[in-house]
C-alpha cells in the first residue's frame, strides 16, 4: 500500500506536467521516510480546464460549462482512473504487506441487490457516509477494510427473467455491471479486489458448506408447515413478502397451505440472540424490534378438557399458553387458530361447513395481516366446548385468525375483560366478559379492557379449591402455576414469538441444497463437503410448474444422480435456498474472498472481526440482522469465528424522499378550494402545481397568484410509479460526484429522512466552486484557470491558525459522531473566513484540503496535486487540532454606565482595567455617555464586566 502512495500521477495528466520536473525550494517536507520537494506551482495545459473551447461547436454544452462552478467533469474521471489503475484503496492481506500492528477498522455497507433500474439518489446516502468514515480512518492511521459486493440471488431477478425470457444470470451480470459503474463514478473508496457476488459458485460453495454444518448439528431439518404459497409466482413467500393477501412483488393472490419444507432451528439460539443484544452499539429502537420479534415471555401452559354442551368429555385436551395465569377465572371462551391440528376433531357437524369456509378465507392472509391490531377481528364457533379447570364452567371454543398456529400452542384462553383483542372479539360476538383484576386505585374504564396488573377479584372457587382474591397479580400468577402443576392442569412455561426459519423456496434462481434422496428409501443423504459446490444447472425454462413443484424439477439430467457411497440411484433436492442465505455471512468472505480451501482464514478473521461499523436501512432491522447473528453464533460455536456477534456498531441511514409535491384542489365548477377550507374536499379533484407557481407564507404553501389558496405540500418515497426518482447519473453529469456526495451529507442528520431539493445541490456546488477558486484563482476569460495555485509561502497569522484549528477540531469531532452536515457547515465557515484574508498561506490551505478530502475526494486530490504533492492524499495524516489555537484570545465584555448595561466591547482576555476603559471610551455607541462627564469610579471584574460610575449631576440618562 505504501508503494502505491508513492507512484507519481502521470498517465492521465497534461503532458506539460508529466514532462516537467518539479521546482525545488529551499525546504523539503519529510514524508514516508523520504524527502519530497516542495513545489510552489506548476503550469497547467490550457486545454485541460477550458471547457468552453471544447464546447464551442455545441451551444448546449457551452451553456452547461458556464454553469459549472469548477471543472469537475475533467477532474473526477481523471482521479477515478488513477485510483483504479494504482489500486489506491486495496487492502493487503495478512502476510502480503498488511501491518497488523496498526489498529483496524472494518466498515461495511449492507450490500445491495443489483436491480435493473440501477441506483437512485437515495442509495448513495449510506455509501457516502461509510466512504467518509473509511477515508477518515485511513488518514488516522487505521488499516481499513471497505469492500463491496452483490446480493444477487432471489425472486426479483427470476421474475424479470420470466417476463423477458432472459436468463437471470445474464440480467444479474448486466445489473451488477451497471451498479459497479455508478458506484465508481461517485468516487467510493472500495477495495474492488475483494468484490463478491452470492451467485458465484466459488461463493455459494461456502453457503452450502454452512448448511451442511447446520444439518450435522440438528439445526436444519424438514417439516410440514403452513406456508404462504403464491401460485402465480410458483413459490413460497416469507411473511414480509405478503401484503394484504397478495405478493409484494406483482400483487398476486397468496394462500396458506401446508408443505414439506427445509427449516432452520433458530429458536435454539433465542436466548442468546436476546441476551447478547445488550452488548451491541446499536440504535435502541432496533434492539427493541429484535427483542419484540424474539418475543420471550414467561407464563404457563394450561390444560383444558374438551367437552360437549352438557359437559360430557370428548376425549381431547387443549393446551393453551398464557402470560397471565392470574386471569384464569376471567377466561370465558377459548380460541384456536384456523390451522390447529385438533380443529377438525373439535368441529361439530352443524358447524363444519362454516369452519371450513373460515379456514379457507384465513389461508389467504399473511401472519402479519392476521395479527394487525387495527384489523377487525373475525371468527366462527367450532361447535365444541371446554371446561375451565379453575371454575369448572363450560366455555365455548371458537376459531379465529388473530391466533396463530405457529405461536405458543395455537390456542389461547380468552379473557376479554383484560385483553383488548379478546375484548373486541367478545363484544362483537356477545360473549361473556368477567372482570377479575381491579386497578390499584379502583378506577377502571367500564367499556375498555384493563390490561395492567392490579388486585385480584372474582377469583375463587370452592369446587377447585383455588382462591386468589385480594392478591396482587404477580403473586396470584405464581399461586395459579403452583396449583395447576400440583393438580396436573399445566406447568410453568417460557415461550417465544420467534419461529424456526422457513429456509426453502420453490424457485430456480437460488443456491441448490447439497442433499439428495435415495430412490428406494427416500432417505436424505447430504453431499460430501469435497463435492462442493453443487452448481445450479443451466435451465432454459425456469417458469413456475403450476403444480407446486420447483422449476428445478425440469432439469431432469441434473436431478437424477447417484449416491457415491451406496451407489444407489437418487434425486437431488429441487427447492433452493432463500435470498437471505447468501447475505447471512458475506461480511466474513470479504475478509478472505479468494480462499478456496476454507470459509475464512482464522488469522484474518481474528484481525478484522467483527465489523466495526455497519450501515444500512432500518427495513433490515429484524430479519437480515437476526439471521446473520444466528449463523454467526453457530460458526462461533464451531470455532470458525472468534467473536459472538458479527456487527459491533449499527447505523441506520434515513430515506431520501422525492422533491416536495404541491397539490391544489378545484371544485366541480373548476374554482380553487383552499386545503384548509371548512367545506369537504372529498368532492374536489386534485391538481399538481409546479413549484414556480408556489410561495411560502408562514408555515404554509399557497398559490403565488392567490395567496388565499393554501396547498398541500408533501414529499414521497422515490418510486418509478410516482415519477419522482432522481437518477444520480444525471446529477453527476450536471454538478459532479463531489457535489452529490456533499449535498446528501449536508441535507440533514444521517439517520433522519430528508427531502431532495435541486436548489440545495446548487448551493453545495457553489461552495465547492468557491473552494476551487480560493486555491486556484478565478476563471480566465478564455474559460481556463491560472496555472498552479494562488497560495503563498507566507507564515500564517495567529488569526488564520485559530480559524484553521477551530475548523479541524469541529470537523474531526463531527465525523467521529457521524454528524456530517455540521462538519460541512464548519468547512463552509472556514472558506468564508479565508476569502477575507489578504493571502492564503499554503500550509493552511493544505490542511483544509485534507479536511475536505473524505467528503469531496476528487476536488481534494486535484487541489493537493496542484499544491505540489505527486501522490494521492488517501493516506496522508488527517490534520490534528492544536489546543493552543483553540483558546479564544478575546472576549465580549459588558459595559455598564451607573449600573445599567449600555453595550459590549471586544477585548483581549488579559486586558487591564485601563485598556478596557480606553476601548469603551472610543466605542461609537458608548463614547456619548462619557462626553463632558466626570468619572467618580470604575469597577472592573476581569473577563466579567466594566462598570463606570459617572457624576450623577452631569450624567446623561
XYZ file of N, CA, C and O in Angstrom, residues 266-278 280 287 290-291 294 498 625-631 633 644-645:
116
model
N -33.585 -21.786 14.434
C -33.111 -20.546 15.038
C -33.605 -20.390 16.474
O -32.982 -19.722 17.293
N -34.721 -21.055 16.799
C -35.268 -20.961 18.159
C -34.307 -21.529 19.190
O -34.373 -21.169 20.366
N -33.393 -22.401 18.774
C -32.414 -22.947 19.712
C -31.457 -21.870 20.215
O -30.792 -22.059 21.236
N -31.390 -20.774 19.482
C -30.486 -19.686 19.851
C -31.249 -18.458 20.355
O -30.679 -17.380 20.480
N -32.539 -18.636 20.637
C -33.378 -17.486 21.000
C -32.829 -16.721 22.200
O -32.744 -15.485 22.180
N -32.472 -17.437 23.268
C -31.990 -16.760 24.474
C -30.695 -15.995 24.215
O -30.530 -14.860 24.666
N -29.784 -16.602 23.478
C -28.513 -15.927 23.196
C -28.715 -14.727 22.276
O -28.078 -13.686 22.438
N -29.598 -14.870 21.289
C -29.902 -13.744 20.400
C -30.489 -12.578 21.193
O -30.259 -11.409 20.866
N -31.232 -12.908 22.223
C -31.856 -11.881 23.053
C -30.843 -11.253 24.007
O -30.695 -10.021 24.067
N -30.129 -12.071 24.726
C -29.240 -11.572 25.770
C -28.063 -10.781 25.204
O -27.648 -9.768 25.779
N -27.507 -11.206 24.077
C -26.316 -10.554 23.530
C -26.614 -9.203 22.891
O -25.680 -8.466 22.531
N -27.894 -8.872 22.721
C -28.241 -7.539 22.218
C -27.737 -6.445 23.159
O -27.416 -5.337 22.720
N -27.671 -6.748 24.445
C -27.314 -5.733 25.429
C -25.917 -5.176 25.215
O -25.632 -4.034 25.588
N -24.379 -4.665 22.314
C -24.177 -4.106 20.981
C -24.386 -2.593 20.958
O -25.280 -2.065 21.621
N -32.758 -2.639 18.560
C -32.636 -3.725 19.536
C -34.006 -4.096 20.096
O -34.309 -5.274 20.308
N -35.879 -6.259 17.661
C -35.426 -7.650 17.701
C -35.945 -8.346 18.953
O -36.338 -9.513 18.904
N -35.947 -7.639 20.083
C -36.494 -8.239 21.308
C -37.956 -8.614 21.119
O -38.398 -9.695 21.522
N -38.249 -11.684 18.798
C -37.935 -12.914 19.532
C -39.057 -13.212 20.525
O -39.476 -14.351 20.686
N -40.620 -15.969 18.333
C -39.713 -16.388 17.268
C -40.050 -17.796 16.805
O -40.198 -18.704 17.610
N -30.610 -9.016 10.017
C -29.703 -8.917 11.156
C -29.865 -10.108 12.101
O -28.889 -10.615 12.652
N -31.089 -10.553 12.276
C -31.329 -11.696 13.164
C -30.758 -12.976 12.560
O -30.105 -13.779 13.253
N -30.984 -13.178 11.271
C -30.474 -14.368 10.601
C -28.941 -14.380 10.604
O -28.313 -15.424 10.832
N -28.336 -13.224 10.299
C -26.873 -13.146 10.283
C -26.306 -13.423 11.672
O -25.286 -14.112 11.820
N -26.955 -12.896 12.703
C -26.498 -13.136 14.070
C -26.614 -14.624 14.421
O -25.742 -15.177 15.089
N -27.667 -15.265 13.992
C -27.868 -16.698 14.238
C -26.746 -17.516 13.602
O -26.091 -18.334 14.262
N -26.490 -17.302 12.313
C -25.438 -18.060 11.637
C -24.080 -17.786 12.274
O -23.256 -18.685 12.417
N -23.410 -17.046 15.348
C -23.289 -17.752 16.623
C -23.045 -19.250 16.419
O -22.308 -19.887 17.189
N -18.636 -13.287 19.285
C -20.009 -13.752 19.474
C -20.989 -13.050 18.555
O -22.065 -13.567 18.274
N -20.649 -11.846 18.122
C -21.556 -11.043 17.303
C -20.846 -10.578 16.036
O -19.648 -10.284 16.061
